[in-house]
PDB file of C-alpha atoms in Angstrom:
ATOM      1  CA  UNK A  14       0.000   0.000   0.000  1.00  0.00           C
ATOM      2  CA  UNK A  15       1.568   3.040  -1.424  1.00  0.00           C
ATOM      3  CA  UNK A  16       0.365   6.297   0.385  1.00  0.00           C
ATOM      4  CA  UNK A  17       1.552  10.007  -0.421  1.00  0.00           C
ATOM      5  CA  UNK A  18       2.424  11.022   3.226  1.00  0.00           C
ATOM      6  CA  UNK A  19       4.237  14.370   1.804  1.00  0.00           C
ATOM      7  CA  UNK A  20       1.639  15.598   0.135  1.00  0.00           C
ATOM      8  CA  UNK A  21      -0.699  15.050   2.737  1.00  0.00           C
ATOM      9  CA  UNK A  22       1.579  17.200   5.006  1.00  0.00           C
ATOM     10  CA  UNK A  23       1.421  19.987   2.919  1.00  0.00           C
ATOM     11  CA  UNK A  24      -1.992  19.785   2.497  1.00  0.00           C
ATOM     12  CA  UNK A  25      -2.367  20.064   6.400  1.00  0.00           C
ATOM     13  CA  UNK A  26      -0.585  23.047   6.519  1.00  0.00           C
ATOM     14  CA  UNK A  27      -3.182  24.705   4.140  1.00  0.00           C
ATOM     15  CA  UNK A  28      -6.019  23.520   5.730  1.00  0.00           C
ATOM     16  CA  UNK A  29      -7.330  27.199   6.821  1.00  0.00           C
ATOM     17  CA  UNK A  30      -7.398  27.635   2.927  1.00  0.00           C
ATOM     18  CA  UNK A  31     -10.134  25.079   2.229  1.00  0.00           C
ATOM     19  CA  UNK A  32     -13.948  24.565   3.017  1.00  0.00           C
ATOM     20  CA  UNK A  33     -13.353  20.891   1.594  1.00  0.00           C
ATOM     21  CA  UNK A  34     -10.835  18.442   0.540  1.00  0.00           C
ATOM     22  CA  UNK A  35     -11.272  15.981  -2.241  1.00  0.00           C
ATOM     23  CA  UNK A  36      -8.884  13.301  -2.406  1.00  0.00           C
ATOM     24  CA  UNK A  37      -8.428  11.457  -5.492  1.00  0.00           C
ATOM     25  CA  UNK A  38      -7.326   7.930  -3.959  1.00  0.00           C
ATOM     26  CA  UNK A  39      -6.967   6.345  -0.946  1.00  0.00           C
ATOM     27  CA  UNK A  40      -3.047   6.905  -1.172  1.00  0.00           C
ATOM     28  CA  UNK A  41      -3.548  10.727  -0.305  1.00  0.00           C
ATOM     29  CA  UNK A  42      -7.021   9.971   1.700  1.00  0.00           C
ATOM     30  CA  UNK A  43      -5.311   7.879   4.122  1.00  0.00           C
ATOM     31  CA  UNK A  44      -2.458   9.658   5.505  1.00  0.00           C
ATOM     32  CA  UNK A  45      -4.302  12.607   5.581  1.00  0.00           C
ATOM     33  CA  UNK A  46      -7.120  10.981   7.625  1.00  0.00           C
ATOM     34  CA  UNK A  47      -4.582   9.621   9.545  1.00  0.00           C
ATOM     35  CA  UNK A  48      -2.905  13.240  10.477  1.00  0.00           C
ATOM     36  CA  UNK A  49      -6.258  14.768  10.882  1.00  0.00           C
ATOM     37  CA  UNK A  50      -6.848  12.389  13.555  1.00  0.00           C
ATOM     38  CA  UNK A  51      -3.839  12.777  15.377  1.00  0.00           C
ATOM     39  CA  UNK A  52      -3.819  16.434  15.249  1.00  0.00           C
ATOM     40  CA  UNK A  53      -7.337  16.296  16.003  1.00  0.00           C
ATOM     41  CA  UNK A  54      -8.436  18.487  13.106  1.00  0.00           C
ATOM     42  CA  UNK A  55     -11.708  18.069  11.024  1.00  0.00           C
ATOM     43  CA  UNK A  56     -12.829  19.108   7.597  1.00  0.00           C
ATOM     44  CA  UNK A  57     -15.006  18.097   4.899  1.00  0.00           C
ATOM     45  CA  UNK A  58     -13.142  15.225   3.276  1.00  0.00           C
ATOM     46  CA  UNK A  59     -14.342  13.564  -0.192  1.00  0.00           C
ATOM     47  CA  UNK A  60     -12.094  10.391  -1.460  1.00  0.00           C
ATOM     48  CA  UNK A  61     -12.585   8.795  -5.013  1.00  0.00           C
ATOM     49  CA  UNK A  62     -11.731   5.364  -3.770  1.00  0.00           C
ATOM     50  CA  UNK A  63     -10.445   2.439  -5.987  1.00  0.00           C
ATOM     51  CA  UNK A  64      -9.767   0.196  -4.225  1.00  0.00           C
ATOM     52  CA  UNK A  65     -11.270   0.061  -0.638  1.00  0.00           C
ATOM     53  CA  UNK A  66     -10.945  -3.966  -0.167  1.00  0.00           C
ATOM     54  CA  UNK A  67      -7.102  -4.548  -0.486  1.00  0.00           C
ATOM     55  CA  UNK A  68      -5.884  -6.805   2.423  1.00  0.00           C
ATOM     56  CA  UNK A  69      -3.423  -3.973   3.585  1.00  0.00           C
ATOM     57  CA  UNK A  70      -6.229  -1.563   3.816  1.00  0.00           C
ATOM     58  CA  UNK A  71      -8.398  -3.679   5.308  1.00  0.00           C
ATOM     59  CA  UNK A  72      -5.872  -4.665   8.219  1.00  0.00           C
ATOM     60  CA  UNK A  73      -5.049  -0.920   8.486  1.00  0.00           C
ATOM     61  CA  UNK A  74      -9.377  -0.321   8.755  1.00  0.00           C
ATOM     62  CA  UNK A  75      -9.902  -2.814  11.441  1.00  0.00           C
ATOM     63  CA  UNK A  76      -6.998  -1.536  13.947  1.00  0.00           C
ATOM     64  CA  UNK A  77      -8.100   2.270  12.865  1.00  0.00           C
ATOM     65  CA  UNK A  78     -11.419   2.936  11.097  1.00  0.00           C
ATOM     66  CA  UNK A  79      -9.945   6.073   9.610  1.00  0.00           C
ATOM     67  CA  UNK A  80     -12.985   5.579   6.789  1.00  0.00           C
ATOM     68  CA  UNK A  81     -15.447   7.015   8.962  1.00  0.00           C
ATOM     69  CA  UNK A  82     -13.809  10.336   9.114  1.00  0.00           C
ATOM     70  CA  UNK A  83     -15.134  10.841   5.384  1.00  0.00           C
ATOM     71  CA  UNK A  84     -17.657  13.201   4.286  1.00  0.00           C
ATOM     72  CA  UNK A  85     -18.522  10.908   0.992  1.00  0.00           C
ATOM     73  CA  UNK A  86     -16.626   7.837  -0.882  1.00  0.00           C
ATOM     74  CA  UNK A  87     -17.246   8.181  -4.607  1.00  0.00           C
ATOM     75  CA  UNK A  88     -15.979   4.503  -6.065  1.00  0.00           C
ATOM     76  CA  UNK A  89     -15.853   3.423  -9.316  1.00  0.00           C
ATOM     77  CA  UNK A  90     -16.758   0.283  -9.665  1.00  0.00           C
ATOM     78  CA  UNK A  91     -20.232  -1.097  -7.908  1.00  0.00           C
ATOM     79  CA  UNK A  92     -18.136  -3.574  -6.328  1.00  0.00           C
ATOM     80  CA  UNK A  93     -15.996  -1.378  -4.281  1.00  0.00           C
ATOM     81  CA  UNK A  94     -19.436   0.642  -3.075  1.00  0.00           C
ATOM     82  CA  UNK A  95     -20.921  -2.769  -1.739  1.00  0.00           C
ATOM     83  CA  UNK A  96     -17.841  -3.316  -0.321  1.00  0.00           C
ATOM     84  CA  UNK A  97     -18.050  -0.417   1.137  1.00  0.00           C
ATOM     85  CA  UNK A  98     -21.956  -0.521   2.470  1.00  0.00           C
ATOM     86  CA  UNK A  99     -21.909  -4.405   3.541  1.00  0.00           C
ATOM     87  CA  UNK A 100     -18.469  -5.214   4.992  1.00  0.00           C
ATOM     88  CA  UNK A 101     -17.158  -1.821   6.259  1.00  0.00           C
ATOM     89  CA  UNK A 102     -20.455  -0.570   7.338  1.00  0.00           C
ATOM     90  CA  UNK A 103     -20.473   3.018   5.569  1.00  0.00           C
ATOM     91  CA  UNK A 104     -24.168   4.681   5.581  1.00  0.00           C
ATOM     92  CA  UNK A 105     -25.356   3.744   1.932  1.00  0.00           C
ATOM     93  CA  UNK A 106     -25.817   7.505   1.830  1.00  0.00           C
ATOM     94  CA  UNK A 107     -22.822   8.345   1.985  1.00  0.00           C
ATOM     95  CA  UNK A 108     -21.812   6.165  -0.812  1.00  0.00           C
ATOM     96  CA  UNK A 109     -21.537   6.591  -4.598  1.00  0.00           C
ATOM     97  CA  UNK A 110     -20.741   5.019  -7.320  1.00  0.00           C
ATOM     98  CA  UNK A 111     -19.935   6.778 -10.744  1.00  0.00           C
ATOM     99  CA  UNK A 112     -18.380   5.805 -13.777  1.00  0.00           C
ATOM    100  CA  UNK A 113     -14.609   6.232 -14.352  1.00  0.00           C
ATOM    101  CA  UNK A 114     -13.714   8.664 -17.387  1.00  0.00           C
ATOM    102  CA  UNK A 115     -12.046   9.046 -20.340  1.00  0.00           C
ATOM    103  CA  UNK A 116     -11.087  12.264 -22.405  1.00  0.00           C
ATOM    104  CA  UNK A 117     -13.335  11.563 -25.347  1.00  0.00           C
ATOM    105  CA  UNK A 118     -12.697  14.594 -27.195  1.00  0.00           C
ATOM    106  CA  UNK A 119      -8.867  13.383 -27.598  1.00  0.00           C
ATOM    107  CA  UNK A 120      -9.540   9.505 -27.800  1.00  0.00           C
ATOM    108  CA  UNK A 121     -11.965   9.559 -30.689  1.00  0.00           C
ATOM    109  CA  UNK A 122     -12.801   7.745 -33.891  1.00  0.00           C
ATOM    110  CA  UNK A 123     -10.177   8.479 -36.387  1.00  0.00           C
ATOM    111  CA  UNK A 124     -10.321   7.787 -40.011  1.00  0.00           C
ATOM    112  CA  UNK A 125      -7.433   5.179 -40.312  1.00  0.00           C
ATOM    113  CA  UNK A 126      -7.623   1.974 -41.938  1.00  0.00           C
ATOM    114  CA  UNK A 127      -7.660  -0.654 -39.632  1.00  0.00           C
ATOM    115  CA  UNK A 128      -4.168  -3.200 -39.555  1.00  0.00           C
ATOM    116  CA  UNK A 129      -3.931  -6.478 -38.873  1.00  0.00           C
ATOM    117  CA  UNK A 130      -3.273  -6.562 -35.254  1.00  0.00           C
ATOM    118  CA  UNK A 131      -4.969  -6.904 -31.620  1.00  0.00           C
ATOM    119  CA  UNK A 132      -3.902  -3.888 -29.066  1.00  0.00           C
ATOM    120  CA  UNK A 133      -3.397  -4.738 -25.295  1.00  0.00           C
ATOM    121  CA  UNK A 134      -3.053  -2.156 -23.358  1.00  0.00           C
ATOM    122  CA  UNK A 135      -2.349  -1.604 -19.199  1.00  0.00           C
ATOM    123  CA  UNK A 136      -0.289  -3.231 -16.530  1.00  0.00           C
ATOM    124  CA  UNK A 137      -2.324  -3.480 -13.540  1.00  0.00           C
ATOM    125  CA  UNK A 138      -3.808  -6.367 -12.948  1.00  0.00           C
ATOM    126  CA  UNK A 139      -3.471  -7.779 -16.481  1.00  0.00           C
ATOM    127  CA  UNK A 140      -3.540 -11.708 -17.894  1.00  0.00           C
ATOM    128  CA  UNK A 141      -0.979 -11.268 -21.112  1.00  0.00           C
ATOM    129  CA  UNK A 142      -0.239 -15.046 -20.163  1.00  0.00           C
ATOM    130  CA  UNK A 143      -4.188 -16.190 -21.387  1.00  0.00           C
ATOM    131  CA  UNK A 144      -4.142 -14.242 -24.312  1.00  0.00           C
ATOM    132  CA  UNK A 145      -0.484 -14.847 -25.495  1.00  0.00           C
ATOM    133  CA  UNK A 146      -1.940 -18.692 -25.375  1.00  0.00           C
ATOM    134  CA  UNK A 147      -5.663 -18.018 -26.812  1.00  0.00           C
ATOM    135  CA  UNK A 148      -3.298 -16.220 -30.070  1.00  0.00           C
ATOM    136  CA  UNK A 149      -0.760 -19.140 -30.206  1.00  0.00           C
ATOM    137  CA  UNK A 150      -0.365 -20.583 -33.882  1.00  0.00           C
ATOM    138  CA  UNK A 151      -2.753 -17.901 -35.269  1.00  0.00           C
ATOM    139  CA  UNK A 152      -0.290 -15.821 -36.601  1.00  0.00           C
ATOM    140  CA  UNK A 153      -2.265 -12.971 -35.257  1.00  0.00           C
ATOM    141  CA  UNK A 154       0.202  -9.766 -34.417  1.00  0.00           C
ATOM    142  CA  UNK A 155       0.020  -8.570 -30.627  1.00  0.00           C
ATOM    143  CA  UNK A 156       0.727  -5.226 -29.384  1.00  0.00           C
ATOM    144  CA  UNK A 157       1.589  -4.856 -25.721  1.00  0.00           C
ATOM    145  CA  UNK A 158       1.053  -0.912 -24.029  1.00  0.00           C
ATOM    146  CA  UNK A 159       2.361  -2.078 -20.591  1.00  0.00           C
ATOM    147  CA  UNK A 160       3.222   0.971 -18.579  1.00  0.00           C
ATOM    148  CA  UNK A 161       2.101   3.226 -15.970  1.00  0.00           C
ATOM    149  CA  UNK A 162       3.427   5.974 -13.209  1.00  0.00           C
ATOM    150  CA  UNK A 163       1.462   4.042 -10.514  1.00  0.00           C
ATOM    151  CA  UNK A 164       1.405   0.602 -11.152  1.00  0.00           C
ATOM    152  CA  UNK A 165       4.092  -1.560  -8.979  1.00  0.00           C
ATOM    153  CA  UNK A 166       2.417  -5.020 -10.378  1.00  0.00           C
ATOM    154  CA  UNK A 167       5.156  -6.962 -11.699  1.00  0.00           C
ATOM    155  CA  UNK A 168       4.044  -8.117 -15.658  1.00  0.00           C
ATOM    156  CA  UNK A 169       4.458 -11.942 -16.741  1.00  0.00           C
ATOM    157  CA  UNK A 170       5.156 -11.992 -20.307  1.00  0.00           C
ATOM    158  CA  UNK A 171       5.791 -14.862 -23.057  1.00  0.00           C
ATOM    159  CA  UNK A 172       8.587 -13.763 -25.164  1.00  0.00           C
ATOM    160  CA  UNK A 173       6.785 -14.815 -28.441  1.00  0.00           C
ATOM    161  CA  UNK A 174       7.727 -13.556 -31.917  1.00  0.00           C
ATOM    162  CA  UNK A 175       4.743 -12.262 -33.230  1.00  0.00           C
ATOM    163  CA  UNK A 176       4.286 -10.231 -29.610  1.00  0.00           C
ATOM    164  CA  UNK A 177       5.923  -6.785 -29.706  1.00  0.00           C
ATOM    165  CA  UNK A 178       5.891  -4.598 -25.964  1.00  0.00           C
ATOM    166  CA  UNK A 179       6.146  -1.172 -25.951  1.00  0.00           C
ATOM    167  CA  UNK A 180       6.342   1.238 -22.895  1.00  0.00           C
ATOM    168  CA  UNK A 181       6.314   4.428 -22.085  1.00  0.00           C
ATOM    169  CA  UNK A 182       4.846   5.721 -24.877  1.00  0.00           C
ATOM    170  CA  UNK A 183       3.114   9.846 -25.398  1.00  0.00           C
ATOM    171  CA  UNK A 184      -0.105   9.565 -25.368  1.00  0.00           C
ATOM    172  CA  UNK A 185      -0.935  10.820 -29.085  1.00  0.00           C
ATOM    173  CA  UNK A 186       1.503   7.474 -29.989  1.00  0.00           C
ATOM    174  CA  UNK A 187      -0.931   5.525 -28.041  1.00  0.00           C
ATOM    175  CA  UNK A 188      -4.005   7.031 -30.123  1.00  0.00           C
ATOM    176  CA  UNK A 189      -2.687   5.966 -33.162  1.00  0.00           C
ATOM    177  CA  UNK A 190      -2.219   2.467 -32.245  1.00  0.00           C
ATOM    178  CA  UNK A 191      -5.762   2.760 -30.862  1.00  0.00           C
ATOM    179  CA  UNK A 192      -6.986   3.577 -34.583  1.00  0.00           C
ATOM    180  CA  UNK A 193      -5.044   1.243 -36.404  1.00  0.00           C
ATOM    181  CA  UNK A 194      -5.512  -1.649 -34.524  1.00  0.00           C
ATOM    182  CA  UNK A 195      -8.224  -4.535 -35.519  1.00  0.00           C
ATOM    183  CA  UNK A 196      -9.821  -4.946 -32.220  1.00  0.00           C
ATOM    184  CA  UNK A 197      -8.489  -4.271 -28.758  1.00  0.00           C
ATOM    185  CA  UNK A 198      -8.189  -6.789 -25.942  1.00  0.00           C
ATOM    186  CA  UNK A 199      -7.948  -6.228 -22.232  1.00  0.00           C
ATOM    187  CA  UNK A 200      -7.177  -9.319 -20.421  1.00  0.00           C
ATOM    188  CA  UNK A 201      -7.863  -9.230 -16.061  1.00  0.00           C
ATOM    189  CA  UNK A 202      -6.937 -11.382 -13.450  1.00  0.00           C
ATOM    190  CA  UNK A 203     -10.287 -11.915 -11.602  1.00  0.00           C
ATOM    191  CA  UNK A 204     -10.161  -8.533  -9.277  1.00  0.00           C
ATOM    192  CA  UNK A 205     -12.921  -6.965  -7.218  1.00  0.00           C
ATOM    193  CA  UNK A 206     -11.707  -3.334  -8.406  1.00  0.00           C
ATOM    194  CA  UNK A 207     -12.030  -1.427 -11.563  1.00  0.00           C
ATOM    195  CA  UNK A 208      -8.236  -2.728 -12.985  1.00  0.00           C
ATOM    196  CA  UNK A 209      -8.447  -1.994 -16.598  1.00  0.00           C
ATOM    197  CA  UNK A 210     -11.014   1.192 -16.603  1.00  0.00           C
ATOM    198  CA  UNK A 211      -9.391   3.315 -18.305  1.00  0.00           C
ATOM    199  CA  UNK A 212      -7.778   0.618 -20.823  1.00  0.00           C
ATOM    200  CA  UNK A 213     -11.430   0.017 -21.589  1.00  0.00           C
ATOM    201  CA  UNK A 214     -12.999   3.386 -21.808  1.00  0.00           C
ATOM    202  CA  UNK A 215      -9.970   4.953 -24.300  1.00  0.00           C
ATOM    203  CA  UNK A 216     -10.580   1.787 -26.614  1.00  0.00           C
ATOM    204  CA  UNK A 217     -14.550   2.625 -26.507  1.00  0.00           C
ATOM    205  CA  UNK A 218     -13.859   5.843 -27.127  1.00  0.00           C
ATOM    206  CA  UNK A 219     -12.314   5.163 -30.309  1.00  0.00           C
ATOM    207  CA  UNK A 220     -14.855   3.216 -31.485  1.00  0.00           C
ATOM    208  CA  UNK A 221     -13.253   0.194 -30.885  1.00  0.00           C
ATOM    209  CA  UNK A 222     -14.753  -3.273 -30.294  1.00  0.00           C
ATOM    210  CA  UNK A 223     -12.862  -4.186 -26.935  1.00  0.00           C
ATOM    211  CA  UNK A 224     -12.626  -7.914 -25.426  1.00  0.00           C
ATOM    212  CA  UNK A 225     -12.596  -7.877 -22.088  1.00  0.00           C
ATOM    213  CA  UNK A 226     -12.357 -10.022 -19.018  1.00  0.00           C
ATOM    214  CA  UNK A 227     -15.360 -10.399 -17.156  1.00  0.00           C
ATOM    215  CA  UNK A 228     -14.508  -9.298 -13.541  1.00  0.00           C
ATOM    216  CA  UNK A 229     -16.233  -8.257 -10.732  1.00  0.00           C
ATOM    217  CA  UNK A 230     -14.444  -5.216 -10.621  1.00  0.00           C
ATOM    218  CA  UNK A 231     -15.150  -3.892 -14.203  1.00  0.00           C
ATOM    219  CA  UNK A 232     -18.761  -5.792 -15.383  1.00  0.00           C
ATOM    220  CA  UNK A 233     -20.824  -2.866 -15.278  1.00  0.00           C
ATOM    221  CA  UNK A 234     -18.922  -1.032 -17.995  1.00  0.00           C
ATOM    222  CA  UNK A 235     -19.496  -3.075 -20.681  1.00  0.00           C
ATOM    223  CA  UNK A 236     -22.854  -4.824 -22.357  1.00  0.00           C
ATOM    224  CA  UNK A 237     -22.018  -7.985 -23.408  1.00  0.00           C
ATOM    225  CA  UNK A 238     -22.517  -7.975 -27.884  1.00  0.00           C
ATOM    226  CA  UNK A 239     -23.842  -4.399 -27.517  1.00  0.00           C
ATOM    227  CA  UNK A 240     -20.889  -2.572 -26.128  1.00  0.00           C
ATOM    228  CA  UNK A 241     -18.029  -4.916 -26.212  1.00  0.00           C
ATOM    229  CA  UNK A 242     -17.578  -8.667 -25.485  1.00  0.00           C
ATOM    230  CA  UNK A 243     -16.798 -10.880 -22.234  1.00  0.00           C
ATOM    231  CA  UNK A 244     -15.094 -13.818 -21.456  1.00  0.00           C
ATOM    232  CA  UNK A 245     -14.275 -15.713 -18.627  1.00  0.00           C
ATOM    233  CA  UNK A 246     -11.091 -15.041 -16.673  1.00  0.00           C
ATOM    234  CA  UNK A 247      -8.284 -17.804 -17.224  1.00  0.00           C
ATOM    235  CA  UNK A 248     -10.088 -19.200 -20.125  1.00  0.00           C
ATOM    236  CA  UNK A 249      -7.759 -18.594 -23.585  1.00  0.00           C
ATOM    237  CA  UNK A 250      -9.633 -20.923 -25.676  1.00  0.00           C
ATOM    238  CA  UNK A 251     -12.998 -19.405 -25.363  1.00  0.00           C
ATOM    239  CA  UNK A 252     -10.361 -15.785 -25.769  1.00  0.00           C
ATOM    240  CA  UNK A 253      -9.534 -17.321 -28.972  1.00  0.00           C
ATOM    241  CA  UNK A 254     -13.111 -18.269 -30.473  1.00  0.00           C
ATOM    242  CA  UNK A 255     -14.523 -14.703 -29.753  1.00  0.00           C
ATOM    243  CA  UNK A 256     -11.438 -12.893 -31.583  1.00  0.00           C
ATOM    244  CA  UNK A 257     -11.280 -15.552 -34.339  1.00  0.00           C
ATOM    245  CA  UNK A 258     -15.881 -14.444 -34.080  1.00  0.00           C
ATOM    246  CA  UNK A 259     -14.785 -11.270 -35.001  1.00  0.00           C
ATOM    247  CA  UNK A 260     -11.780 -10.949 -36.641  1.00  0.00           C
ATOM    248  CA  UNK A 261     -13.359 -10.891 -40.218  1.00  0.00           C
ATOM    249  CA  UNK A 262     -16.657  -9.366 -39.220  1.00  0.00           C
ATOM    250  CA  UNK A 263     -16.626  -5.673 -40.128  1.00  0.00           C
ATOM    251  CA  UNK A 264     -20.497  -5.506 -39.755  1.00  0.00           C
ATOM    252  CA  UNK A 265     -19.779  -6.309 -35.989  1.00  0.00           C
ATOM    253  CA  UNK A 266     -16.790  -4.667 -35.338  1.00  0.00           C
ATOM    254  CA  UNK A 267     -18.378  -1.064 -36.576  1.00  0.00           C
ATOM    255  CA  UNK A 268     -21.933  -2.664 -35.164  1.00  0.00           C
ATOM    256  CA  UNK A 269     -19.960  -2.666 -31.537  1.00  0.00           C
ATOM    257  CA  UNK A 270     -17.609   0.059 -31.630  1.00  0.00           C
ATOM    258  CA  UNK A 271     -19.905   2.771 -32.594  1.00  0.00           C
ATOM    259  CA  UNK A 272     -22.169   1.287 -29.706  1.00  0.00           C
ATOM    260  CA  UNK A 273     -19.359   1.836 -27.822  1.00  0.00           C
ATOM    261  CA  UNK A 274     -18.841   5.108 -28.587  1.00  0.00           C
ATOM    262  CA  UNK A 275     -22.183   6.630 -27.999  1.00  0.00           C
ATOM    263  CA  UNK A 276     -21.990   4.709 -24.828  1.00  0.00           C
ATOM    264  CA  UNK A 277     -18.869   6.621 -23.717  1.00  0.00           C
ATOM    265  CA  UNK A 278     -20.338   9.988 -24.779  1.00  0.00           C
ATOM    266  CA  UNK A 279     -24.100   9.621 -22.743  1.00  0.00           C
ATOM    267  CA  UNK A 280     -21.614   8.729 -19.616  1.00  0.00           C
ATOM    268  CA  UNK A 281     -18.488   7.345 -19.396  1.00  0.00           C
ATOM    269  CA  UNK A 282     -16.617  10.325 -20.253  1.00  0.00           C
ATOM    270  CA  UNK A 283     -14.563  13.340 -18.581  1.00  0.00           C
ATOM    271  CA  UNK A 284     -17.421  16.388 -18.153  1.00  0.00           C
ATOM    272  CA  UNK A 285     -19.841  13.836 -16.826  1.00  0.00           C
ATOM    273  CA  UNK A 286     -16.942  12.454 -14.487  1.00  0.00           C
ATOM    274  CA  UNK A 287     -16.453  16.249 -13.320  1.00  0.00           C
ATOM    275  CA  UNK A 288     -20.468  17.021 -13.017  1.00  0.00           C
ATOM    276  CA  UNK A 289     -21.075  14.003 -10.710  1.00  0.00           C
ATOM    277  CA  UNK A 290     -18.379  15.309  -8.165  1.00  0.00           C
ATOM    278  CA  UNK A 291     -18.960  18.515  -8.334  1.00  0.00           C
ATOM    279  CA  UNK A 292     -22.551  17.281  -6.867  1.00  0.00           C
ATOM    280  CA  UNK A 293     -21.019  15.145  -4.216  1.00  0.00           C
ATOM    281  CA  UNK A 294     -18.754  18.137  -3.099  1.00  0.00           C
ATOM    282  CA  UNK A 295     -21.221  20.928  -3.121  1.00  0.00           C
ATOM    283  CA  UNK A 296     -23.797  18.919  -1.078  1.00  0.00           C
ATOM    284  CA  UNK A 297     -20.980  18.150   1.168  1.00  0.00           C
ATOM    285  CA  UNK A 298     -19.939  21.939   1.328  1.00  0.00           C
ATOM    286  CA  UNK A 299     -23.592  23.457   1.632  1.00  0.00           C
ATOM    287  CA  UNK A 300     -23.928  20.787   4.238  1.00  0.00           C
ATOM    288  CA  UNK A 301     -21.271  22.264   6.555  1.00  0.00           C
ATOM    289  CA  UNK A 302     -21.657  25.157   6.559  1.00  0.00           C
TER     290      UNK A 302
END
């Protein structure tokens, strides 16, 4: 468990400047819950959690509740919220879950002509292994995006010829492989968080037709043959039959991707993301006053 104990420091220190804090992740929220305490301070607090259930935070919970100091816990995945409600014990009211974003007006449908290759993209949390084995003897070409600023999970990969990994790529690099790619595939391990989110919601964006794992963590962001497709987690050879579905069906790639698109735009996007907390924080701030 990785928490930002600097920042939260500094934040303390401006305290007097703020009517409410909004933390963006448990790794701020909890040190600064923690000084609060000890300092016996109070103010509004709002966190965006992710990922509420992790054994560390969950030991750290039970010897200090520091949860119940928040205002409001925005999650983003419905399994974190009942999490939340049912095992820590947090006033349904006080709960919310909202979709995760994506900027929608950068990853968008471009007019490229689509190559013969499957995009993977993200490191947390992600099964390369399953779909490395659901492409063996296909000859299909695999591109691997496998980097992040935040993610320490450690990344098992085949070494397999027609495989290529690239990291640390700019973002408008990562577009274009977006565009040009066949279909996208996002491969889980079977988490109770929202791994893969944004890995999902850029693909959708570009009007995409995205494969994903079905996890508890991630199920509500997809509609399975209207928005995107599932599979099972651990399961490469039922992987393999729904790319192999697809591969050469253009009705249902476009069919999928555009309905993937419009899904993005109605909700899963950036402004939305923004409205739905400014909400939670205004309520929170007309509340204390």
């Amino acid at each position: 468990m990785k928490l930002d104990i600097f920042e939260s420091i500094q934040i303390l220190r401006r305290l007097s400047h703020y009517n409410v804090i909004v933390s963006a992740s448990e790794k701020t929220a909890i040190p600064l819950a923690m000084l609060l305490s000890l300092t016996k301070r109070s103010i509004p607090h709002v966190v965006i959690s992710h990922h509420l259930s992790s054994k560390n935070k969950n030991l750290l919970f039970r010897l200090w509740p520091l949860y119940k100091s928040f205002s409001e816990i925005i999650c983003v995945s419905k399994a974190q919220a009942e999490f939340a409600v049912e095992e820590l014990k947090i006033p349904p009211s006080k709960v919310h879950f909202i979709y995760d974003k994506v900027d929608h007006q950068f990853f968008r449908p471009m007019d490229e002509e689509p190559e013969d290759y499957i995009l993977a993209v993200g490191q947390e949390q992600r099964d390369y292994k399953t779909l490395q084995k659901a492409l063996a003897g296909t000859r299909i070409k695999l591109i691997i995006v496998a980097s992040s600023h935040w993610s320490t999970y450690r990344l098992p990969i085949i070494g397999e010829k027609n495989t290529k990994i690239v990291k640390n790529i700019p973002y408008h690099e990562l577009r274009s492989l977006y565009a040009k790619a066949r279909l996208v595939v996002i491969p889980l391990n079977n988490v109770y968080y929202a791994a893969g989110a944004n890995s999902i919601l850029e693909a959708m964006a570009m009007g995409k037709l995205v494969i994903v794992t079905k996890t508890p963590g991630i199920k509500e962001y997809v509609v399975d043959g209207e928005t995107g497709l599932f599979v099972n987690s651990l399961d490469p050879e039922s992987l393999r039959g729904k790319i192999l579905e697809v591969w050469d069906d253009k009705d249902t790639l476009t069919r999928i991707g555009s309905n993937a698109r419009q899904a993005v735009e109605k909700q899963m996007n950036l402004p939305n993301y923004v409205e739905k907390i400014s909400r939670i924080v205004e309520k929170v701030v007309q509340e204390n006053k």
